[in-house]
Short mmCIF file of C-alpha atoms and ligand atoms in Angstrom, two decimals:
data_model
loop_
_atom_site.label_atom_id
_atom_site.label_comp_id
_atom_site.label_asym_id
_atom_site.label_seq_id
_atom_site.Cartn_x
_atom_site.Cartn_y
_atom_site.Cartn_z
CA MET A 1 0.00 0.00 0.00
CA THR A 2 1.19 3.34 -0.82
CA ASP A 3 0.82 6.36 1.32
CA PRO A 4 -2.11 8.33 -0.10
CA ASP A 5 -0.41 11.56 0.80
CA VAL A 6 2.68 10.60 -1.10
CA ASN A 7 0.47 9.36 -3.84
CA ASN A 8 -1.39 12.57 -3.80
CA ASP A 9 1.76 14.54 -3.92
CA ASP A 10 3.04 12.43 -6.76
CA GLN A 11 -0.03 12.83 -8.92
CA SER A 12 -1.45 16.18 -7.87
CA VAL A 13 1.32 18.11 -9.52
CA PRO A 14 0.82 16.64 -12.96
CA ARG A 15 -2.95 16.84 -12.49
CA GLN A 16 -2.66 20.51 -11.65
CA ARG A 17 -0.37 21.01 -14.57
CA ARG A 18 -2.75 19.20 -16.81
CA SER A 19 -5.69 21.30 -15.73
CA ARG A 20 -3.61 24.45 -15.99
CA LEU A 21 -2.66 23.41 -19.50
CA ARG A 22 -6.28 22.70 -20.29
CA ARG A 23 -7.20 26.15 -18.99
CA TRP A 24 -4.57 27.77 -21.17
CA VAL A 25 -5.67 25.81 -24.20
CA VAL A 26 -9.26 26.84 -23.62
CA ARG A 27 -8.20 30.46 -23.10
CA GLY A 28 -5.94 30.27 -26.15
CA VAL A 29 -8.69 28.89 -28.33
CA ALA A 30 -11.10 31.51 -27.03
CA ALA A 31 -8.55 34.26 -27.63
CA ALA A 32 -7.79 32.94 -31.11
CA GLY A 33 -11.51 32.87 -31.79
CA VAL A 34 -11.85 36.46 -30.65
CA ILE A 35 -8.92 37.46 -32.84
CA VAL A 36 -10.35 35.64 -35.86
CA VAL A 37 -13.73 37.25 -35.31
CA ALA A 38 -12.05 40.64 -34.88
CA VAL A 39 -9.92 40.22 -37.99
CA VAL A 40 -12.86 38.98 -40.03
CA SER A 41 -15.02 41.88 -38.86
CA VAL A 42 -12.24 44.36 -39.65
CA ILE A 43 -11.92 42.83 -43.10
CA VAL A 44 -15.69 42.86 -43.60
CA TYR A 45 -15.78 46.44 -42.38
CA LEU A 46 -12.88 47.50 -44.60
CA TYR A 47 -14.38 45.67 -47.55
CA ALA A 48 -17.81 47.22 -47.03
CA SER A 49 -16.55 50.70 -46.24
CA ALA A 50 -14.24 50.70 -49.26
CA ASN A 51 -17.29 50.98 -51.48
CA ILE A 52 -18.31 54.51 -52.50
CA ASP A 53 -21.48 55.32 -54.41
CA THR A 54 -22.61 58.92 -54.86
CA VAL A 55 -24.97 58.35 -57.78
CA GLY A 56 -28.22 60.25 -57.22
CA THR A 57 -27.03 61.81 -53.97
CA GLN A 58 -25.50 65.00 -55.34
CA ALA A 59 -27.30 68.34 -55.25
CA PHE A 60 -25.00 69.90 -57.88
CA THR A 61 -24.94 73.18 -56.05
CA ASN A 62 -21.73 74.69 -57.40
CA GLN A 63 -21.16 76.19 -60.80
CA VAL A 64 -18.11 74.39 -62.15
CA HIS A 65 -14.93 76.43 -62.41
CA ILE A 66 -13.61 76.75 -65.96
CA PRO A 67 -9.83 77.33 -65.94
CA PRO A 68 -9.07 80.54 -67.85
CA LEU A 69 -7.91 80.12 -71.43
CA ASP A 70 -4.35 81.36 -71.83
CA GLU A 71 -3.17 81.93 -75.38
CA GLY A 72 0.07 83.51 -74.20
CA ARG A 73 1.64 86.41 -76.05
CA ILE A 74 3.69 86.60 -79.22
CA GLU A 75 7.31 87.61 -78.66
CA ASN A 76 9.84 87.51 -81.51
CA GLY A 77 7.61 85.12 -83.39
CA ARG A 78 7.23 82.72 -80.48
CA ARG A 79 4.15 82.06 -78.39
CA VAL A 80 5.19 82.66 -74.78
CA PHE A 81 3.40 81.56 -71.61
CA ASP A 82 4.16 82.22 -67.94
CA LEU A 83 3.32 79.80 -65.14
CA ASP A 84 4.05 80.32 -61.46
CA PHE A 85 3.72 77.49 -58.93
CA ALA A 86 3.03 78.81 -55.43
CA PRO A 87 1.01 78.06 -52.31
CA ALA A 88 -2.51 79.52 -52.48
CA VAL A 89 -5.97 79.15 -51.04
CA HIS A 90 -8.89 77.67 -52.96
CA ASP A 91 -12.61 77.26 -52.50
CA PHE A 92 -13.58 73.76 -53.66
CA GLY A 93 -17.18 74.37 -52.58
CA THR A 94 -16.78 72.59 -49.24
CA GLY A 95 -17.76 75.73 -47.33
CA ARG A 96 -14.21 76.18 -46.02
CA PRO A 97 -11.10 77.57 -47.69
CA THR A 98 -8.44 74.99 -48.52
CA ASP A 99 -4.68 75.46 -48.63
CA ILE A 100 -3.44 74.27 -52.00
CA TRP A 101 -0.53 74.65 -54.36
CA GLY A 102 -1.67 76.77 -57.25
CA VAL A 103 -0.64 77.70 -60.74
CA ASN A 104 -0.83 81.47 -61.25
CA GLY A 105 -2.76 81.64 -58.00
CA ALA A 106 -5.42 79.06 -58.81
CA TYR A 107 -6.08 75.42 -58.03
CA LEU A 108 -5.24 73.93 -61.48
CA GLY A 109 -3.56 76.25 -63.93
CA PRO A 110 -4.82 78.05 -67.01
CA THR A 111 -5.63 76.07 -70.12
CA LEU A 112 -2.77 76.82 -72.50
CA ARG A 113 -3.56 76.82 -76.19
CA ALA A 114 -1.19 76.89 -79.14
CA GLU A 115 -1.24 75.90 -82.80
CA ARG A 116 0.61 73.24 -84.67
CA GLY A 117 3.51 74.92 -86.48
CA GLU A 118 4.15 77.46 -83.71
CA SER A 119 7.27 77.77 -81.57
CA VAL A 120 6.48 78.04 -77.89
CA THR A 121 8.31 79.03 -74.73
CA VAL A 122 6.87 78.46 -71.28
CA ASN A 123 8.46 80.26 -68.33
CA VAL A 124 7.78 78.18 -65.24
CA THR A 125 8.65 79.79 -61.92
CA ASN A 126 8.92 77.67 -58.80
CA SER A 127 7.64 79.68 -55.83
CA LEU A 128 7.24 76.57 -53.67
CA ASP A 129 9.79 75.62 -51.08
CA GLU A 130 10.67 72.30 -52.69
CA ASP A 131 11.95 71.25 -56.10
CA THR A 132 9.44 70.68 -58.85
CA THR A 133 9.41 70.12 -62.61
CA THR A 134 6.81 70.67 -65.34
CA HIS A 135 6.14 67.87 -67.78
CA TRP A 136 4.11 68.38 -70.97
CA HIS A 137 2.20 65.12 -70.99
CA GLY A 138 1.50 63.87 -74.51
CA MET A 139 3.73 66.44 -76.20
CA HIS A 140 6.26 65.53 -78.88
CA LEU A 141 9.34 67.57 -77.96
CA PRO A 142 13.10 67.40 -77.26
CA ALA A 143 14.06 65.49 -74.11
CA VAL A 144 15.60 68.61 -72.50
CA ALA A 145 12.20 70.34 -72.74
CA ASP A 146 10.19 67.33 -71.54
CA GLY A 147 10.11 68.38 -67.89
CA GLY A 148 10.62 64.95 -66.36
CA PRO A 149 12.78 64.34 -63.28
CA HIS A 150 15.93 65.42 -65.17
CA GLN A 151 14.76 69.03 -65.49
CA PRO A 152 14.33 70.12 -61.86
CA ILE A 153 13.31 73.67 -61.04
CA GLU A 154 14.70 74.70 -57.69
CA PRO A 155 12.76 77.03 -55.39
CA GLY A 156 13.04 80.57 -56.71
CA ASP A 157 14.16 79.50 -60.18
CA THR A 158 12.46 79.88 -63.53
CA TRP A 159 12.77 77.20 -66.20
CA SER A 160 12.07 78.21 -69.80
CA PRO A 161 11.85 75.25 -72.18
CA GLU A 162 11.29 75.94 -75.87
CA TRP A 163 9.98 73.68 -78.60
CA ASP A 164 8.12 73.63 -81.89
CA ILE A 165 4.62 72.25 -81.86
CA ASP A 166 4.26 69.61 -84.50
CA GLN A 167 1.55 67.10 -83.82
CA PRO A 168 -2.16 66.79 -84.56
CA ALA A 169 -4.79 68.78 -82.63
CA ALA A 170 -5.12 67.24 -79.17
CA THR A 171 -5.95 67.68 -75.51
CA LEU A 172 -2.65 67.43 -73.63
CA TRP A 173 -1.81 68.43 -70.08
CA TYR A 174 0.99 69.63 -67.87
CA HIS A 175 1.94 68.55 -64.37
CA PRO A 176 4.97 68.29 -62.07
CA HIS A 177 7.18 65.22 -62.41
CA PRO A 178 9.91 65.48 -59.76
CA HIS A 179 11.63 62.28 -58.69
CA GLU A 180 9.42 60.55 -56.07
CA ARG A 181 7.22 63.63 -55.47
CA THR A 182 4.84 63.64 -58.45
CA SER A 183 1.69 62.33 -56.78
CA GLU A 184 1.55 64.81 -53.95
CA GLN A 185 2.39 67.83 -56.10
CA ILE A 186 -0.41 67.00 -58.54
CA TYR A 187 -2.76 66.27 -55.65
CA ARG A 188 -2.09 69.70 -54.10
CA GLY A 189 -3.26 71.36 -57.32
CA LEU A 190 -0.43 71.63 -59.81
CA ALA A 191 -1.78 70.64 -63.23
CA GLY A 192 -3.52 72.12 -66.23
CA MET A 193 -4.56 71.44 -69.80
CA PHE A 194 -2.56 72.23 -72.92
CA LEU A 195 -4.71 72.30 -76.06
CA ILE A 196 -3.21 72.03 -79.50
CA ASP A 197 -5.09 73.25 -82.55
CA ASP A 198 -4.20 72.26 -86.06
CA PRO A 199 -4.92 75.12 -88.50
CA HIS A 200 -4.99 72.59 -91.35
CA ASN A 201 -7.52 70.33 -89.72
CA GLN A 202 -10.43 72.03 -87.99
CA PRO A 203 -13.44 69.88 -88.81
CA ALA A 204 -16.45 72.19 -89.25
CA GLY A 205 -19.21 71.30 -86.83
CA LEU A 206 -16.93 70.04 -84.07
CA PRO A 207 -17.70 72.31 -81.09
CA HIS A 208 -14.71 74.58 -80.51
CA ASP A 209 -15.80 77.55 -78.43
CA TYR A 210 -13.80 77.26 -75.18
CA GLY A 211 -15.96 77.40 -72.08
CA ILE A 212 -19.16 77.59 -74.16
CA ASP A 213 -19.50 74.34 -76.10
CA ASP A 214 -15.93 73.02 -75.73
CA ILE A 215 -15.39 72.34 -72.04
CA PRO A 216 -12.36 71.17 -70.08
CA VAL A 217 -13.34 68.55 -67.49
CA ILE A 218 -10.45 67.69 -65.16
CA VAL A 219 -11.52 64.82 -62.93
CA GLN A 220 -9.85 64.28 -59.55
CA ASP A 221 -10.77 62.47 -56.37
CA LYS A 222 -10.10 64.15 -53.03
CA ASN A 223 -10.48 63.61 -49.32
CA PHE A 224 -11.23 66.64 -47.20
CA ASP A 225 -10.69 66.90 -43.45
CA ASP A 226 -13.38 68.62 -41.37
CA ASP A 227 -11.44 71.86 -41.41
CA GLY A 228 -11.51 71.85 -45.20
CA SER A 229 -7.89 70.83 -45.66
CA LEU A 230 -6.82 68.30 -48.26
CA ASP A 231 -6.11 64.88 -46.81
CA PHE A 232 -3.61 62.74 -48.70
CA GLY A 233 -3.69 59.81 -46.28
CA THR A 234 -3.52 56.56 -48.16
CA SER A 235 -5.23 53.33 -47.15
CA MET A 236 -2.65 50.66 -46.32
CA ILE A 237 -4.89 48.18 -48.00
CA SER A 238 -5.22 49.86 -51.40
CA PRO A 239 -2.78 48.31 -53.88
CA THR A 240 -2.84 51.45 -56.00
CA GLY A 241 -2.57 54.11 -53.30
CA PHE A 242 -4.73 57.15 -52.67
CA LEU A 243 -8.44 56.95 -53.48
CA GLY A 244 -10.64 59.88 -52.47
CA ASP A 245 -14.34 59.81 -51.65
CA THR A 246 -15.16 63.22 -53.14
CA ILE A 247 -14.90 64.16 -56.79
CA ALA A 248 -13.74 67.58 -57.88
CA ILE A 249 -14.22 68.72 -61.48
CA ASN A 250 -11.77 71.52 -62.33
CA GLY A 251 -11.45 71.97 -58.56
CA THR A 252 -15.21 72.25 -57.88
CA ILE A 253 -17.13 69.65 -55.88
CA ASP A 254 -20.81 68.97 -56.49
CA PRO A 255 -20.59 70.81 -59.82
CA TYR A 256 -22.94 71.75 -62.60
CA PHE A 257 -22.27 73.35 -65.95
CA GLU A 258 -24.85 75.51 -67.68
CA VAL A 259 -25.13 74.42 -71.31
CA THR A 260 -26.45 76.84 -73.92
CA THR A 261 -25.93 74.80 -77.08
CA ASP A 262 -27.54 71.56 -78.25
CA LYS A 263 -24.17 69.87 -78.60
CA VAL A 264 -21.38 70.06 -76.08
CA ARG A 265 -17.85 68.73 -76.38
CA LEU A 266 -16.21 67.63 -73.15
CA ARG A 267 -12.44 67.25 -73.04
CA ILE A 268 -12.11 64.94 -70.07
CA LEU A 269 -8.77 64.46 -68.31
CA ASN A 270 -8.17 61.96 -65.55
CA ALA A 271 -5.74 63.87 -63.32
CA SER A 272 -6.30 61.59 -60.33
CA ASN A 273 -3.59 59.59 -58.61
CA ALA A 274 -5.06 56.14 -58.91
CA ARG A 275 -8.76 56.32 -59.61
CA ILE A 276 -10.09 54.92 -62.86
CA TYR A 277 -13.39 56.28 -64.19
CA ASN A 278 -15.88 54.49 -66.39
CA LEU A 279 -17.61 57.48 -67.95
CA GLY A 280 -21.23 57.38 -69.00
CA LEU A 281 -24.41 59.43 -68.96
CA ASP A 282 -27.53 59.20 -66.87
CA GLY A 283 -29.94 56.67 -68.40
CA ASP A 284 -27.13 55.22 -70.50
CA ARG A 285 -27.67 57.92 -73.09
CA PRO A 286 -25.12 57.40 -75.87
CA PHE A 287 -22.45 59.94 -76.73
CA GLN A 288 -19.95 60.35 -79.54
CA LEU A 289 -16.31 59.63 -78.77
CA VAL A 290 -14.36 62.03 -80.99
CA GLY A 291 -10.87 62.00 -79.52
CA THR A 292 -8.44 60.21 -77.23
CA ASP A 293 -5.04 61.07 -75.72
CA GLY A 294 -3.28 62.08 -78.94
CA GLY A 295 -6.14 63.78 -80.77
CA LEU A 296 -9.15 63.14 -82.92
CA LEU A 297 -10.36 59.76 -84.10
CA PRO A 298 -10.86 59.26 -87.84
CA ARG A 299 -14.63 59.49 -87.25
CA PRO A 300 -16.96 59.75 -84.26
CA VAL A 301 -17.74 56.47 -82.49
CA GLU A 302 -21.04 56.11 -80.62
CA LEU A 303 -20.58 54.61 -77.15
CA ASP A 304 -22.34 54.59 -73.80
CA ARG A 305 -19.21 54.01 -71.70
CA VAL A 306 -15.58 54.97 -71.99
CA GLN A 307 -13.00 54.24 -69.34
CA ILE A 308 -10.07 56.51 -68.42
CA SER A 309 -7.13 55.68 -66.18
CA PRO A 310 -4.82 58.31 -64.65
CA GLY A 311 -3.19 60.49 -67.31
CA ASP A 312 -5.75 59.59 -70.01
CA ARG A 313 -7.92 62.00 -71.95
CA VAL A 314 -11.07 61.47 -73.98
CA GLU A 315 -13.12 63.95 -75.96
CA ILE A 316 -16.83 63.27 -76.22
CA VAL A 317 -19.71 65.14 -77.84
CA ILE A 318 -23.11 64.98 -76.14
CA ASP A 319 -26.54 65.89 -77.49
CA ILE A 320 -28.33 68.23 -75.11
CA ASP A 321 -32.10 68.78 -74.74
CA ALA A 322 -33.28 72.33 -73.93
CA GLY A 323 -34.30 72.80 -70.32
CA LYS A 324 -33.13 69.33 -69.26
CA ARG A 325 -30.50 68.13 -66.81
CA LEU A 326 -28.14 65.30 -67.59
CA ALA A 327 -25.54 63.82 -65.25
CA LEU A 328 -22.10 62.73 -66.37
CA ARG A 329 -21.22 59.75 -64.20
CA SER A 330 -18.54 57.26 -63.50
CA TYR A 331 -20.04 53.78 -63.37
CA GLU A 332 -18.18 50.85 -61.80
CA PRO A 333 -14.96 50.62 -63.79
CA GLU A 334 -13.95 47.34 -65.32
CA LEU A 335 -10.59 46.80 -63.71
CA GLY A 336 -10.34 43.04 -64.22
CA ALA A 337 -8.46 42.66 -60.96
CA GLY A 338 -10.64 40.13 -59.14
CA VAL A 339 -13.12 40.55 -56.27
CA TRP A 340 -10.62 41.71 -53.63
CA ASN A 341 -8.36 43.97 -55.68
CA ASP A 342 -11.30 45.43 -57.62
CA ARG A 343 -12.87 46.52 -54.34
CA PHE A 344 -9.70 48.12 -52.97
CA THR A 345 -8.76 49.86 -56.21
CA GLY A 346 -12.14 51.54 -56.73
CA GLY A 347 -13.60 48.88 -59.01
CA ASP A 348 -16.96 48.87 -57.21
CA ASP A 349 -17.29 52.65 -56.86
CA GLN A 350 -19.71 54.92 -58.72
CA PHE A 351 -19.88 58.68 -58.78
CA ASP A 352 -21.94 61.50 -60.13
CA LEU A 353 -19.32 63.73 -61.74
CA LEU A 354 -20.99 66.75 -63.32
CA GLU A 355 -24.50 67.88 -64.09
CA LEU A 356 -25.07 69.36 -67.52
CA ARG A 357 -27.89 71.83 -67.01
CA ALA A 358 -29.38 73.09 -70.25
CA THR A 359 -30.94 76.53 -70.48
CA ASP A 360 -34.56 76.68 -71.70
CA THR A 361 -33.52 78.03 -75.04
CA ILE A 362 -30.39 76.65 -76.59
CA THR A 363 -28.45 77.35 -79.74
CA THR A 364 -28.62 74.76 -82.49
CA SER A 365 -25.17 73.45 -83.36
CA GLU A 366 -23.99 72.28 -86.74
CA PRO A 367 -24.19 68.54 -87.34
CA LEU A 368 -21.17 66.62 -86.12
CA PRO A 369 -18.75 66.01 -89.03
CA GLN A 370 -18.21 62.39 -89.98
CA GLN A 371 -14.58 62.91 -90.85
CA LEU A 372 -12.36 64.14 -88.03
CA ASP A 373 -8.72 63.08 -88.15
CA THR A 374 -6.97 63.05 -91.50
CA GLU A 375 -3.52 61.74 -90.50
CA SER A 376 -2.46 58.45 -92.03
CA SER A 377 -1.88 55.80 -89.42
CA PRO A 378 1.63 54.46 -88.98
CA ASP A 379 2.58 51.16 -90.61
CA PRO A 380 3.48 48.34 -88.18
CA SER A 381 5.57 46.59 -90.83
CA ALA A 382 8.00 49.52 -90.76
CA ALA A 383 8.94 48.82 -87.12
CA VAL A 384 12.69 48.19 -86.78
CA ALA A 385 12.78 46.61 -83.33
CA GLU A 386 10.62 44.80 -80.82
CA ARG A 387 10.96 45.22 -77.08
CA VAL A 388 9.19 43.47 -74.25
CA MET A 389 8.57 45.12 -70.89
CA VAL A 390 6.91 43.52 -67.91
CA LEU A 391 5.16 45.32 -65.06
CA THR A 392 6.40 43.23 -62.20
CA SER A 393 5.10 44.69 -58.92
CA SER A 394 3.74 47.96 -57.58
CA SER A 395 7.16 49.57 -57.86
CA THR A 396 9.09 47.83 -60.61
CA ILE A 397 9.21 47.32 -64.36
CA ASP A 398 11.26 44.31 -65.46
CA ASN A 399 12.02 43.81 -61.77
CA LYS A 400 13.90 47.11 -61.68
CA SER A 401 13.11 50.23 -59.77
CA MET A 402 13.68 53.67 -61.35
CA ASP A 403 17.30 54.80 -61.36
CA MET A 404 17.99 58.36 -62.53
CA SER A 405 21.32 57.40 -64.06
CA ARG A 406 20.42 54.08 -65.68
CA VAL A 407 19.36 53.94 -69.34
CA ASP A 408 16.98 51.05 -69.74
CA HIS A 409 16.52 51.31 -73.50
CA THR A 410 18.11 53.17 -76.40
CA VAL A 411 16.12 53.68 -79.56
CA ALA A 412 17.18 55.13 -82.90
CA VAL A 413 15.65 58.44 -83.91
CA ASP A 414 13.17 58.49 -86.80
CA THR A 415 12.25 54.87 -86.41
CA SER A 416 9.27 53.02 -85.05
CA GLU A 417 9.26 49.98 -82.81
CA ILE A 418 6.82 47.49 -81.36
CA TRP A 419 6.68 47.48 -77.58
CA THR A 420 4.91 44.58 -75.94
CA ILE A 421 3.92 45.36 -72.37
CA SER A 422 2.58 42.75 -69.94
CA ASN A 423 1.11 43.30 -66.53
CA GLN A 424 2.32 40.46 -64.33
CA GLY A 425 2.10 42.54 -61.15
CA GLY A 426 -1.28 41.15 -60.13
CA ILE A 427 -2.91 44.58 -59.63
CA PRO A 428 -4.15 47.38 -61.90
CA HIS A 429 -1.50 49.45 -63.68
CA ASN A 430 -1.31 51.58 -66.75
CA PHE A 431 1.54 52.40 -69.09
CA HIS A 432 2.60 55.83 -70.32
CA ILE A 433 5.42 56.79 -72.69
CA HIS A 434 6.84 60.31 -72.98
CA ASP A 435 7.47 62.19 -76.25
CA THR A 436 5.28 60.07 -78.45
CA GLN A 437 1.78 58.91 -79.26
CA PHE A 438 1.44 55.21 -79.91
CA GLN A 439 -1.06 52.99 -81.61
CA VAL A 440 -2.47 50.02 -79.73
CA LEU A 441 -2.08 47.14 -82.20
CA GLU A 442 -3.45 44.41 -79.96
CA LEU A 443 -4.90 43.93 -76.53
CA ASP A 444 -4.50 40.32 -75.38
CA GLY A 445 -4.00 39.17 -78.93
CA ALA A 446 -7.17 40.81 -80.28
CA PRO A 447 -7.66 44.08 -82.15
CA PRO A 448 -8.26 46.96 -79.71
CA PRO A 449 -11.81 48.08 -78.84
CA PRO A 450 -12.97 51.39 -80.43
CA ALA A 451 -11.83 53.53 -77.47
CA LEU A 452 -8.29 52.20 -77.87
CA THR A 453 -8.03 52.98 -81.56
CA GLY A 454 -6.46 56.31 -82.43
CA ARG A 455 -3.38 57.84 -80.82
CA HIS A 456 -2.59 57.19 -77.19
CA ASP A 457 0.19 57.98 -74.77
CA THR A 458 -1.31 56.05 -71.83
CA VAL A 459 -3.09 52.70 -71.78
CA TYR A 460 -4.84 50.86 -68.95
CA MET A 461 -3.43 47.41 -68.19
CA PRO A 462 -5.55 45.02 -66.12
CA PRO A 463 -3.66 42.24 -64.32
CA ASP A 464 -2.46 39.52 -66.69
CA SER A 465 -3.04 41.64 -69.80
CA THR A 466 -0.64 42.23 -72.66
CA VAL A 467 -0.67 45.10 -75.15
CA ARG A 468 1.32 45.46 -78.34
CA LEU A 469 2.08 49.08 -79.12
CA LEU A 470 3.44 50.66 -82.28
CA VAL A 471 5.62 53.52 -81.07
CA GLU A 472 7.31 56.19 -83.20
CA PHE A 473 10.38 58.13 -82.09
CA SER A 474 10.93 61.06 -84.41
CA ASP A 475 12.91 64.27 -84.80
CA TYR A 476 14.78 64.66 -81.52
CA ALA A 477 17.95 62.77 -80.59
CA ASP A 478 19.83 63.32 -77.34
CA ALA A 479 22.11 60.64 -75.93
CA ASP A 480 22.45 62.44 -72.59
CA THR A 481 18.86 63.16 -71.65
CA PRO A 482 16.33 60.36 -71.29
CA TYR A 483 12.58 60.26 -71.65
CA MET A 484 10.47 58.26 -69.20
CA TYR A 485 8.03 55.39 -69.48
CA HIS A 486 6.05 54.47 -66.40
CA CYS A 487 2.88 53.49 -64.66
CA HIS A 488 0.77 56.68 -64.33
CA ILE A 489 -0.79 55.54 -61.07
CA THR A 490 1.37 58.21 -59.55
CA GLN A 491 2.21 56.55 -56.26
CA HIS A 492 3.48 53.54 -58.22
CA GLU A 493 5.52 55.94 -60.33
CA ASP A 494 6.90 57.67 -57.22
CA ARG A 495 7.84 54.30 -55.71
CA GLY A 496 9.99 53.55 -58.73
CA MET A 497 7.70 52.01 -61.35
CA MET A 498 9.44 53.93 -64.11
CA GLY A 499 12.19 53.40 -66.66
CA GLN A 500 14.23 55.63 -68.95
CA PHE A 501 14.97 55.55 -72.66
CA THR A 502 17.16 57.71 -74.82
CA VAL A 503 16.55 58.49 -78.47
CA THR A 504 19.84 58.71 -80.33
CA GLU A 505 21.19 59.16 -83.86
CA ALA A 506 21.39 55.87 -85.74
CA GLY A 507 24.81 54.30 -85.21
CA THR A 508 25.34 55.81 -81.73
CA PRO A 509 26.46 52.95 -79.49
CA PRO A 510 23.82 52.36 -76.82
CA ALA A 511 24.83 53.90 -73.51
CA THR A 512 23.84 52.31 -70.25
CA SER A 513 24.02 55.44 -68.15
CA VAL A 514 23.20 59.14 -68.28
CA PRO A 515 24.06 61.95 -65.90
CA ASP A 516 21.55 62.54 -63.14
CA HIS A 517 20.64 66.10 -64.10
CA ARG A 518 19.53 67.14 -60.63
CA SER A 519 22.15 69.41 -59.16
CA HIS A 520 21.59 68.14 -55.62
CA PRO A 521 20.33 64.57 -55.93
CU1 LIG B 601 1.89 62.49 -67.10
CU2 LIG B 601 5.60 60.90 -67.02
O1 LIG B 601 3.70 61.70 -67.06
CU1 LIG B 602 4.09 62.13 -69.87
CU1 LIG B 603 0.92 50.92 -61.42
#
C-alpha cells in the first residue's frame, strides 16, 4: 500500500499542470476565436466601407470652375506663356477655404492653347519651397524640354523650355514630375490642360468655343478633413494608393455646368492619382467619342461608356435637350483585378461627376462632321525593333526600380518599334510613354476596342493583360537626356515604377548610363 499523501503529492502536480494546461488551451482557443472574429469583422468592415457610391445623392450646387484660357503672347515670333507654382488658397465648394498649391494663383492652372507649327516658350517659376518640374504630358518635344525628373526647377528658379509644336490637334496636359514627389504635387493642385489646334484640320461642326460648347473637365478624387484641408492619407490596404471619396471637377465639388448649345464637347482628363473612371451618362444615353489622348479619331464612335485611367484623356460630344438636366457619371470601372483587388482599387465605386444643365432656349449646333482626323496611321511593318517590358510589382518594371542614371533602352531616332507590355504585377497598372503617341495594335491578342483605336500615350493594363504598341520616335535625338516610361498611377511611379529611354542618332552605341541632371540629388 502506498501512502495516499505521497500518492497525492506524486499525482497532484501533474494533475494541476494538466488542468492548468487545459485552462490555457481553452483560453488560447477563445482568444484565437476572438482574434479571428475581430480580424474577419475588420476585413468585412474594410471591404464594405471601401465601397463609395454617390450616384443620385448630389445636389449639384456649385457652378463648375472653368480654368481661364491662356493663349500667351507673341514675342519675336514665339508664343510665350508664364506659369508660377506657389502656395494659395482655394474654394472647392466645401464651405471652407483649402490650402493648396496653385498655378498662377489658382487650383489647377490656365488652359494653355497653341497651334501646330508654332514655336512656344513656357516660363515656369517655382515659388514653392521644394523642387518641382513641369512635364508636358502627350507632347512631342526634345528630351531637354520634356520636364521629367531630369529638369528640376529649384525654389526661386524659372525654367524656360522651348519647342516647336508639330503634332495633330489634341488635348494634352501639364503637371509636375519630380523624382518621387509627383503624386503629392499634382494632388495639391499643380496641373492644367494644354490644347493644341491644327490650322490645317479644324473639322467644321466640331464644337470649338472654349468654355461655351468646348469644355475642359479635369476629374480628380479628393479627401477633405473637417477643417476643409486636403487629406492625402492613403489606405494601407489599397494596392494602387490614394483613393478619395469626393470628386472635384476643375477643382469644384458637387458641380454643374450651364449648357447653352444643343451639342457640347467635353475634353475629359483623368488627373487623379489612382482612380479609374468608367464614364457614361444618366440613363445610359449614348455619346460620340471624338478624340483620345493624342487627338481626334478618324470618325466619331457612338458609345455609352468609356474608361479613363490616370493620365488619359477622352473627348466626347453629347446631345443636349433644352431645359433638361443630364448627369455625367462614372459607373463601376472594369478593372479586371478580381473581387478583392477590384474593391480596394475603386472597381466597385460609382460617382456623379458633373451635371449638364441646359438653359430653356439653346443654340442649335452644326451637325457633327463624320470625318475628323486626316492623319495616315503608322505602318506596323515599318517597325525596326521589338521590345518586351513587364510590369512586375507595384514599384518595378522588369524587376527594376527607377534609377535616374540608368538607361533602360536606347532607340534610334526616326524609327518606329513594337513594344509589348505585360502586366504580371497582379494589380491594376497603366503604361505611359513620354514624347510620343502610340497605336495600340493588340490587346491580349485581339484588335483593340474602339476607345483604344487612335493615338494614345497612356493605356490601362488590367492584371495579366498584354498590349502590343506601335511607337514612333521622331525628330529629336539626345544621348544624354532620357525620356520616361512608367505606370501613371502616380504613387506607383513615385515608388519607382518607371524606366528611362534615350533616343539617339542611328549608329550611336547604346549607352547604359546618363548623368543625373539634378544638381543636388
Ligand atoms: Cu503624365 Cu511621365 O507623365
Ligand atoms: Cu508624360
Ligand atoms: Cu501601377
